[in-house]
Short mmCIF file of C-alpha atoms in Angstrom, two decimals:
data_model
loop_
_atom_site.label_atom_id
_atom_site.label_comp_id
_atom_site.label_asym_id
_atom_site.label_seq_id
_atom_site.Cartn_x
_atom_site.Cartn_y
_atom_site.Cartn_z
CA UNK A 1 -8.00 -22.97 13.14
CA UNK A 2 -5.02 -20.85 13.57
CA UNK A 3 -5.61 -16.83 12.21
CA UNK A 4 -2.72 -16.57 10.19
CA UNK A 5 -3.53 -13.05 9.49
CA UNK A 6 -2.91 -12.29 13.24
CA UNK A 7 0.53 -10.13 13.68
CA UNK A 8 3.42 -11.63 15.85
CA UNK A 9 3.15 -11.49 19.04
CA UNK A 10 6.31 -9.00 19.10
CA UNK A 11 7.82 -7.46 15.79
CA UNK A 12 10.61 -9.36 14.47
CA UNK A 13 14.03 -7.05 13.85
CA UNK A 14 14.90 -6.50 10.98
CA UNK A 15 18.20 -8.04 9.89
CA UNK A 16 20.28 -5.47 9.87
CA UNK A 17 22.99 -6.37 7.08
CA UNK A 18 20.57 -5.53 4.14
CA UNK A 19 19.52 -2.09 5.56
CA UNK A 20 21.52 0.35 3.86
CA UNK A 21 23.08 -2.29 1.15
CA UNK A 22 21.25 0.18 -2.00
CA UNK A 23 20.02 -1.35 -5.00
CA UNK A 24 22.03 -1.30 -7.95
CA UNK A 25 18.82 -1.37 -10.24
CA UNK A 26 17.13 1.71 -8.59
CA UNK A 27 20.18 3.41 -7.18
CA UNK A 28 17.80 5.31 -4.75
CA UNK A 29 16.62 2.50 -3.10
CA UNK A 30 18.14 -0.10 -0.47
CA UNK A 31 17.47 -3.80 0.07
CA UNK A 32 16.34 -5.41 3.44
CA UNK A 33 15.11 -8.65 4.28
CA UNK A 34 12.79 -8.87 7.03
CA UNK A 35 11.59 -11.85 9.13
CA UNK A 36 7.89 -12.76 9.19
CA UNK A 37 5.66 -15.25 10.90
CA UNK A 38 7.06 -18.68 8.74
CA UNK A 39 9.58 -17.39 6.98
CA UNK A 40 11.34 -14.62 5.60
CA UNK A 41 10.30 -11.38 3.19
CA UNK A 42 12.68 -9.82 0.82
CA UNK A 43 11.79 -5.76 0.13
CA UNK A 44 13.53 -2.91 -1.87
CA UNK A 45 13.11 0.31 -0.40
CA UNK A 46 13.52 4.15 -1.25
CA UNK A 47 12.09 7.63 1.24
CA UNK A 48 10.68 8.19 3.85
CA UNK A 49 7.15 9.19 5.69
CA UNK A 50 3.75 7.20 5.65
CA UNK A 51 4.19 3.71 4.58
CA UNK A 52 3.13 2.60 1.21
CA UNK A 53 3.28 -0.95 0.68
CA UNK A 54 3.96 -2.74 -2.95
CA UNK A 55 3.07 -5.80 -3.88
CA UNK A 56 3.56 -7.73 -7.38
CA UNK A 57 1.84 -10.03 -9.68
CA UNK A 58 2.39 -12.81 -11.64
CA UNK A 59 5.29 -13.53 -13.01
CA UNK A 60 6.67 -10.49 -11.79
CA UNK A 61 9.22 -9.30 -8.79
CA UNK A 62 9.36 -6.29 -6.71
CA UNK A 63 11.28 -4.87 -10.11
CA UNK A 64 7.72 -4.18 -11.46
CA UNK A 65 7.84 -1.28 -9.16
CA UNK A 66 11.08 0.25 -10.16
CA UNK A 67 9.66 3.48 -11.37
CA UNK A 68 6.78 3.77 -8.77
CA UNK A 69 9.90 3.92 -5.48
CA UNK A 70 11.31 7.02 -7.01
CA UNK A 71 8.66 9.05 -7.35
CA UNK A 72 6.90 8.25 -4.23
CA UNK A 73 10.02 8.41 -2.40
CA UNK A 74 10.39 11.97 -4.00
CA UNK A 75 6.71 13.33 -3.15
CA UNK A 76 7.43 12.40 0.68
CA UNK A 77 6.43 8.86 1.01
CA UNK A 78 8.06 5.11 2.17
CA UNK A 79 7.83 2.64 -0.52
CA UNK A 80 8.65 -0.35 0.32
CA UNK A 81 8.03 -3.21 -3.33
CA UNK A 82 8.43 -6.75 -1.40
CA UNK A 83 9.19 -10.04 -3.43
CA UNK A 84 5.77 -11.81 -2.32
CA UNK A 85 6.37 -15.03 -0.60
CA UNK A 86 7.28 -17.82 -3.12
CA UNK A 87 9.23 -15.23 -5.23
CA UNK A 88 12.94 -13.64 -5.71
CA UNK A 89 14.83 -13.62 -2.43
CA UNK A 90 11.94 -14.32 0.07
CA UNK A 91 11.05 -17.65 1.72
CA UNK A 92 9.56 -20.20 -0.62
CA UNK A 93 7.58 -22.60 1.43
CA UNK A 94 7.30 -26.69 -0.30
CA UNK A 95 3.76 -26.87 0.99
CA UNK A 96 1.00 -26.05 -2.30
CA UNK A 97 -1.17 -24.51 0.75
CA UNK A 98 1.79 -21.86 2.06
CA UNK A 99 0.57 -20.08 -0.49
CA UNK A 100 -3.39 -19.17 0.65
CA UNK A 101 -4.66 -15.77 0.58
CA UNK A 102 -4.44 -15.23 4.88
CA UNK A 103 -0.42 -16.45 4.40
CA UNK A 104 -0.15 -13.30 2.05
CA UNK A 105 -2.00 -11.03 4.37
CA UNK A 106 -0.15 -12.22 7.22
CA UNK A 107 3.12 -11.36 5.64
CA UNK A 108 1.72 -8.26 4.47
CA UNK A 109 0.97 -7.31 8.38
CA UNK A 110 4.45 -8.79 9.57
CA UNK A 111 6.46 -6.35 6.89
CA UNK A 112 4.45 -3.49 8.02
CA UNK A 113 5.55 -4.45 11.73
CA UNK A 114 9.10 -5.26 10.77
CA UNK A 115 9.49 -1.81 9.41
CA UNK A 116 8.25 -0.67 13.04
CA UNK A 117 4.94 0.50 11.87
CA UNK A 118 1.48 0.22 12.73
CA UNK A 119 -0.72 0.86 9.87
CA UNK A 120 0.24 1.47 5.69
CA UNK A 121 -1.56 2.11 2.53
CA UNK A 122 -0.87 -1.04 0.64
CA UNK A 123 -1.21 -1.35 -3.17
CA UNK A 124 -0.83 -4.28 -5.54
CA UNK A 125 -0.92 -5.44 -9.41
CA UNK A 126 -2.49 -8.43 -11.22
CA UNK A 127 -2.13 -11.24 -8.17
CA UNK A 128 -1.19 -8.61 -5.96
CA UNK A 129 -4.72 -6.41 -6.06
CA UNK A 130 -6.67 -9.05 -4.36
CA UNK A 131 -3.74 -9.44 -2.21
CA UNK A 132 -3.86 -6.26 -1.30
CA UNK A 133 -7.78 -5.91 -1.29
CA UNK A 134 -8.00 -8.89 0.74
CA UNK A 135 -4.95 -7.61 3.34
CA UNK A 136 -7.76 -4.63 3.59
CA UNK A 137 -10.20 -6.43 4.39
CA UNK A 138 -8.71 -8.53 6.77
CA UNK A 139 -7.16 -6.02 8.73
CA UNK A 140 -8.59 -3.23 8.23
CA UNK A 141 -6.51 -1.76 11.35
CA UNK A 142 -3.42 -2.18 9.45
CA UNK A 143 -4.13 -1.10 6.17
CA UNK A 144 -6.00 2.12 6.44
CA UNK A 145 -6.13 2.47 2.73
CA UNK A 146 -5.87 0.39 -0.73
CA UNK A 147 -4.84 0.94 -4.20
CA UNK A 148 -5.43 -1.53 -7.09
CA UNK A 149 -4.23 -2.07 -10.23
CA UNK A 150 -5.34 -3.94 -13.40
CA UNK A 151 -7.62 -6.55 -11.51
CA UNK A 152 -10.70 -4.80 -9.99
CA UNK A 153 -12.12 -5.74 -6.60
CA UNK A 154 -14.45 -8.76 -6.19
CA UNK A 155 -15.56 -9.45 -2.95
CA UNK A 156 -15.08 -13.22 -1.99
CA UNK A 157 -17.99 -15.12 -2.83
CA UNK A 158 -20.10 -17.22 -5.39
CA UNK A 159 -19.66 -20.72 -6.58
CA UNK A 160 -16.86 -22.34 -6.18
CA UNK A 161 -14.00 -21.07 -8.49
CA UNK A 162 -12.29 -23.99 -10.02
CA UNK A 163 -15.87 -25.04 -10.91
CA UNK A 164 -16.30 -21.52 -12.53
CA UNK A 165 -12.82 -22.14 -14.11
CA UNK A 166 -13.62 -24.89 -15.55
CA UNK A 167 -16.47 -23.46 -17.31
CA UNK A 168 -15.33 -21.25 -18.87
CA UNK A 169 -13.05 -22.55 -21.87
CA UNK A 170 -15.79 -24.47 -23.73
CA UNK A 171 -13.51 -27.30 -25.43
CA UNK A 172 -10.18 -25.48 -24.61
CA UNK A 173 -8.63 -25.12 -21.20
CA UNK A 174 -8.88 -21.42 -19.58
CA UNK A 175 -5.42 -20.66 -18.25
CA UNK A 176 -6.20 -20.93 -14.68
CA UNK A 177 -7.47 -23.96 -14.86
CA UNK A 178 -4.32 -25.04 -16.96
CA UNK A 179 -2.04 -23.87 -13.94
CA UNK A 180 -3.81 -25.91 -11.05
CA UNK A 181 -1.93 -29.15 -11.65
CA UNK A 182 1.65 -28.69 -9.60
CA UNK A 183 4.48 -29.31 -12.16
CA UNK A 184 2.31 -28.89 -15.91
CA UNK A 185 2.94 -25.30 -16.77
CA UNK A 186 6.98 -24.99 -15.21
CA UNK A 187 7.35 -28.34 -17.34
CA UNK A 188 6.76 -25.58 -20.26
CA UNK A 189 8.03 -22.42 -18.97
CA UNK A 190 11.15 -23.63 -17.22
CA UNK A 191 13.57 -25.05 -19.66
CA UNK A 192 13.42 -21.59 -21.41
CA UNK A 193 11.91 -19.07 -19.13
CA UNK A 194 13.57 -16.04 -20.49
CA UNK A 195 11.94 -16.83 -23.89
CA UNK A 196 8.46 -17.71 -21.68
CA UNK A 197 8.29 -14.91 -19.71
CA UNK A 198 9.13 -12.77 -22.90
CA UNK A 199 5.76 -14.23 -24.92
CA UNK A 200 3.68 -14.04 -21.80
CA UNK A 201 4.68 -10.39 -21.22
CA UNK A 202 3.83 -9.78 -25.08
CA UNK A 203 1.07 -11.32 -24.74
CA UNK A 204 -0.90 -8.75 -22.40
CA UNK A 205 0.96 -5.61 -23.08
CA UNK A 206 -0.90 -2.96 -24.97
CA UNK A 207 1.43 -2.43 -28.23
CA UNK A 208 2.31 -6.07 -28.79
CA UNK A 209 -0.99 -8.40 -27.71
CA UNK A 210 -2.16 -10.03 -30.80
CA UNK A 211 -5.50 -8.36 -32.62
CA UNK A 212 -8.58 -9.09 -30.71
CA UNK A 213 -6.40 -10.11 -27.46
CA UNK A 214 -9.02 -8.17 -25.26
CA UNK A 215 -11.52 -9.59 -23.12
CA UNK A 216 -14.27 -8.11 -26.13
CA UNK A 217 -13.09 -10.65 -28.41
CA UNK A 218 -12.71 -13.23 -26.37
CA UNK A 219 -8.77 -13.28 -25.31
CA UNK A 220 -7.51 -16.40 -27.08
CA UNK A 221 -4.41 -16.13 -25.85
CA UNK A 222 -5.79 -17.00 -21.99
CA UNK A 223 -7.07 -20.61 -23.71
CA UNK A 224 -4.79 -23.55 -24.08
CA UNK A 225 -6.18 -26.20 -27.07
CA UNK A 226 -6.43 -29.74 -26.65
CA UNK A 227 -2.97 -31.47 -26.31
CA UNK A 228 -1.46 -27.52 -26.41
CA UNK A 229 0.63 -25.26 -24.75
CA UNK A 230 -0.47 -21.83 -23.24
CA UNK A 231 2.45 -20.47 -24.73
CA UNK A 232 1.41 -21.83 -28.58
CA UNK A 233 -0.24 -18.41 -28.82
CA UNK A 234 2.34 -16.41 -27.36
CA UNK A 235 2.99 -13.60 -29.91
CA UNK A 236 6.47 -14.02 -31.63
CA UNK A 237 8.56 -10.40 -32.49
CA UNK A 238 9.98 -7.65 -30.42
CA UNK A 239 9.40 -7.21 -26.94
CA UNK A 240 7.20 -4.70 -25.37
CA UNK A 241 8.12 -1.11 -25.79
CA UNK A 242 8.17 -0.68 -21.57
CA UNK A 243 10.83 -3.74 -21.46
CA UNK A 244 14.16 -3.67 -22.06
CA UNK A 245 16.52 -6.80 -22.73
CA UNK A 246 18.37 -5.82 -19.44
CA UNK A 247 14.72 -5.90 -18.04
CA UNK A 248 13.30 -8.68 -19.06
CA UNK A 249 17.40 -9.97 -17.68
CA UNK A 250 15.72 -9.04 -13.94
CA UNK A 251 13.09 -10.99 -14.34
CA UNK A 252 14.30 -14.15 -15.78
CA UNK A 253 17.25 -14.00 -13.76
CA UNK A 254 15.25 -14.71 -10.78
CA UNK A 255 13.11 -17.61 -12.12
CA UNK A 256 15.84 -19.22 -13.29
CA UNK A 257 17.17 -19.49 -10.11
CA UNK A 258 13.82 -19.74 -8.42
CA UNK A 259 11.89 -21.62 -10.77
CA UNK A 260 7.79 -20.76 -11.15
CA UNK A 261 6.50 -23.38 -8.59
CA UNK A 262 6.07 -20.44 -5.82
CA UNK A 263 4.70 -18.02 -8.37
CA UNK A 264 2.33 -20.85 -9.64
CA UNK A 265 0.91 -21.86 -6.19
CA UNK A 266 -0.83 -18.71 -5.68
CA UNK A 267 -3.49 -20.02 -8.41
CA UNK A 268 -3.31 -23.50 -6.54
CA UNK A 269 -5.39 -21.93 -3.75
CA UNK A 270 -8.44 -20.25 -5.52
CA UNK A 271 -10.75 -22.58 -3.76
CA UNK A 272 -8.44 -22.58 -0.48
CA UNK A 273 -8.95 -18.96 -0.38
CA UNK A 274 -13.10 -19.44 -1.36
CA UNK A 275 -13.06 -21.30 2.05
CA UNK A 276 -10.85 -19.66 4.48
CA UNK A 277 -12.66 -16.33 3.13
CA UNK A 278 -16.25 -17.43 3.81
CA UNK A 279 -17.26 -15.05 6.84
CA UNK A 280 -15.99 -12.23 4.54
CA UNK A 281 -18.46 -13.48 1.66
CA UNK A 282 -19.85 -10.11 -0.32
CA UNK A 283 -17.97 -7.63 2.04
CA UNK A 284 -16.79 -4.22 0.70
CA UNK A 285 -13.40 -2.65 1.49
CA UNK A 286 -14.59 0.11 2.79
CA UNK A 287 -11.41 2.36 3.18
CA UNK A 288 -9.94 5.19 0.88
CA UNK A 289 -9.59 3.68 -2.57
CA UNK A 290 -8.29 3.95 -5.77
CA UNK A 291 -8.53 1.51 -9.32
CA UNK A 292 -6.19 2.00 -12.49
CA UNK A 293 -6.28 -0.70 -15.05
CA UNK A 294 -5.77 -1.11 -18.99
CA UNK A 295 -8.72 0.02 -21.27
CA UNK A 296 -7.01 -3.30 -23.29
CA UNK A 297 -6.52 -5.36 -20.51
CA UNK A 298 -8.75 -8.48 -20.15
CA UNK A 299 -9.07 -8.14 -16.41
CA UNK A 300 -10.87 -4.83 -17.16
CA UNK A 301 -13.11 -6.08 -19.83
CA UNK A 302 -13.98 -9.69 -17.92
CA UNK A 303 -14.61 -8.05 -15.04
CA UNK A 304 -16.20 -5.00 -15.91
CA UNK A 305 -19.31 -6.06 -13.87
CA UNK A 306 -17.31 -5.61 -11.07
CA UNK A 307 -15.87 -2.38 -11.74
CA UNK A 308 -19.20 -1.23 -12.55
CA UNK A 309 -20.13 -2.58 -8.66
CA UNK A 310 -17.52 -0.27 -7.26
CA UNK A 311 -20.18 2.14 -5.64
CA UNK A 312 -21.63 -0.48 -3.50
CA UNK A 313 -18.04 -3.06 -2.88
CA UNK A 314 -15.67 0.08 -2.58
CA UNK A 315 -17.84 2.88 -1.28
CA UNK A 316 -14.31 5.00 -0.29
CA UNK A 317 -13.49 4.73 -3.96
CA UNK A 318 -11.43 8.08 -4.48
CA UNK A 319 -11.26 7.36 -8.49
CA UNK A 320 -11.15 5.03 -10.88
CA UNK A 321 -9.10 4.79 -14.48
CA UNK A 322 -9.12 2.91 -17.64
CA UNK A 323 -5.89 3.89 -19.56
CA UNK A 324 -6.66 3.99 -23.34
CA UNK A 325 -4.31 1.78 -25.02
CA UNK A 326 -2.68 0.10 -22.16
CA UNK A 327 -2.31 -3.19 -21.43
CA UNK A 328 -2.37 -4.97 -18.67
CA UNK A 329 1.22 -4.12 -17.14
CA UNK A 330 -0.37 -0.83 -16.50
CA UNK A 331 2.58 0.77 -14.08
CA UNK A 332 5.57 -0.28 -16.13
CA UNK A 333 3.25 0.75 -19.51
CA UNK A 334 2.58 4.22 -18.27
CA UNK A 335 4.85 5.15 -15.81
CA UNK A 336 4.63 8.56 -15.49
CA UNK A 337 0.76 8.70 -15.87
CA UNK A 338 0.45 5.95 -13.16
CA UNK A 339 2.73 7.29 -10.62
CA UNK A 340 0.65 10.42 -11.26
CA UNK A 341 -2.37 9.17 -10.12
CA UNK A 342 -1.30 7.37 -7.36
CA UNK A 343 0.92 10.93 -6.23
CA UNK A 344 -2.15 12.63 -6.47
CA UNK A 345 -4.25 10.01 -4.29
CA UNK A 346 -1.75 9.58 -1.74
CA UNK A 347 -1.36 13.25 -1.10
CA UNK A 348 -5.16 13.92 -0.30
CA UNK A 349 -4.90 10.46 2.36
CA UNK A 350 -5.22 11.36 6.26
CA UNK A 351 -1.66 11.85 7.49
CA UNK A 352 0.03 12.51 4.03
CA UNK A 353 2.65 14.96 3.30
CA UNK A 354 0.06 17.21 1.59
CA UNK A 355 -2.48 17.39 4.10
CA UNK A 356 0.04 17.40 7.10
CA UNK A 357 -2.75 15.95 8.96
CA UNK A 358 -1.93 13.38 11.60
#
């Protein structure tokens, strides 16, 4: 079987027109598309200096990092937020299988070579941390160093995960699960997506979830009833305090144009990924590391076994942070503290501006 993790055989260019056109959401960065093996990537980017690579969640866009490229750009860095494939202005394959965890990582390593560079620190959110632990992993010559945020590091492995999906809801459908069959959940989301992506936000943001919305009490909100809706326990009222109407404009902007079957068929490939991973089955990422999630966030609670496991599946952990009363949007939650953090880790990397090592 093809490696589709495997660079091009000779970096694309990149297409000049979008170089220097700047963004007029983060005036200090610029937009670029850049070609990659099967398609295209769009990417927003502000500074210069080692290459730190951004990459989104679910249902996001490279607007989630619109307060990380400023300050990383201003302590002496490149960051570069990319629309991941399937998402916003870059390619959006028909096939449910585009979408696999080594199509990601190979995009991942084509940007990096696009932007005529050889290695990055790459760091991603919700879908985008196992994206980014995974691009690690697989290429470990690339991405010489990983940050993660909101969904901790699991190493691929264990039973099957639809099976485990399936599981876990008792009588009620687990959300995952929910989202496997192409076409159920943008039936629901898209003939209102502003309003959808609005509740789902809500939903998993630290000053609006409803009581007992953590993974300690069980997380109703990630269950869909009999006959239901996942969006039947969306919480109704104002939105989050870290989005804005023009904000939450970005987002639903692009989905209505986009629609959510891109987004969507990242989830479509859990057990794709359980078998194109299998030689990589309990392996650590062993490069510098970092972890910042939401003391509220499910992801964190769920999966607190594996945070717990960081000493033996990320052994170049640098640090790790739960953020007492966040949510699980962690970066757009707590900006400041965030972008602090990573700052701080970035600086003390091999070849940063604060070691001026090379």
């Amino acid at each position: 079987m093809p490696q589709p993790t495997d660079p091009p055989a000779s970096p694309p260019t990149p297409r000049a027109e979008a170089r220097t056109r700047p963004s007029t959401l983060v005036p200090e960065a610029r937009h670029r598309l850049v070609d990659v093996r099967g398609g295209r990537i769009h990417l927003v980017e502000a500074g210069t200096g080692p290459l730190v690579l951004l990459v989104h969640g679910f249902p996001e866009s490279w607007y989630s990092w619109r307060h990380q490229l400023p300050a990383l750009a201003a302590a002496g860095f490149h960051a570069v937020a990319i629309d991941v494939r399937g998402y916003g202005r870059s390619s959006r394959p028909e096939a449910v299988d585009a979408y696999r965890m080594l199509a990601h990582v190979a995009d991942n390593v084509g940007v990096v070579h696009a932007l005529g560079e050889e290695t990055a620190t790459i760091i991603g959110h919700d879908w985008g941390s196992p994206i980014a632990a995974h691009s690690a992993l697989l290429r470990p010559d690339v991405f010489t160093a990983v940050g993660l945020l909101s969904v901790p590091y699991s190493p691929p492995g264990g039973p099957r995960p639809t099976s485990t999906f399936a599981a876990i809801g008792g009588d009620e459908e687990f959300y995952v699960s929910y989202f496997q069959e192409p076409g159920r959940a943008e039936a629901e989301a898209e003939p209102d997506v502003r309003a959808w992506l609005a509740g789902f936000y809500a939903a998993v943001s630290g000053d609006t979830m409803p009581s007992g919305e953590s993974g300690d009490s069980g997380g109703h909100v990630f269950f869909v009833p009999p006959g239901g809706r996942l969006s039947d326990r969306f919480p109704a009222g104002p939105l989050p305090g870290w989005l804005s109407e023009a904000d939450l404009d970005v987002y639903a902007e692009e989905f209505e144009r986009t629609g959510l079957t891109g987004a969507l068929n990242r989830y479509r490939n859990v057990d794709r990924d359980w078998a194109d991973l299998a030689a990589w089955h309990g392996q650590p990422v062993t490069q510098p590391s970092l972890f910042i999630g939401g003391a509220l966030d499910a992801s964190t609670t769920w999966m607190s076994d594996a945070i717990a496991a960081y000493p033996a599946t990320l052994p170049g952990l640098f640090s790790s942070h739960l953020l007492e009363g966040c949510g699980h949007w962690v970066q757009q939650e707590r900006p400041e503290e965030v972008n602090a953090l990573l700052t701080d880790w970035l600086q003390v990397l091999p070849g940063s501006p604060g070691t001026g090592a090379e």
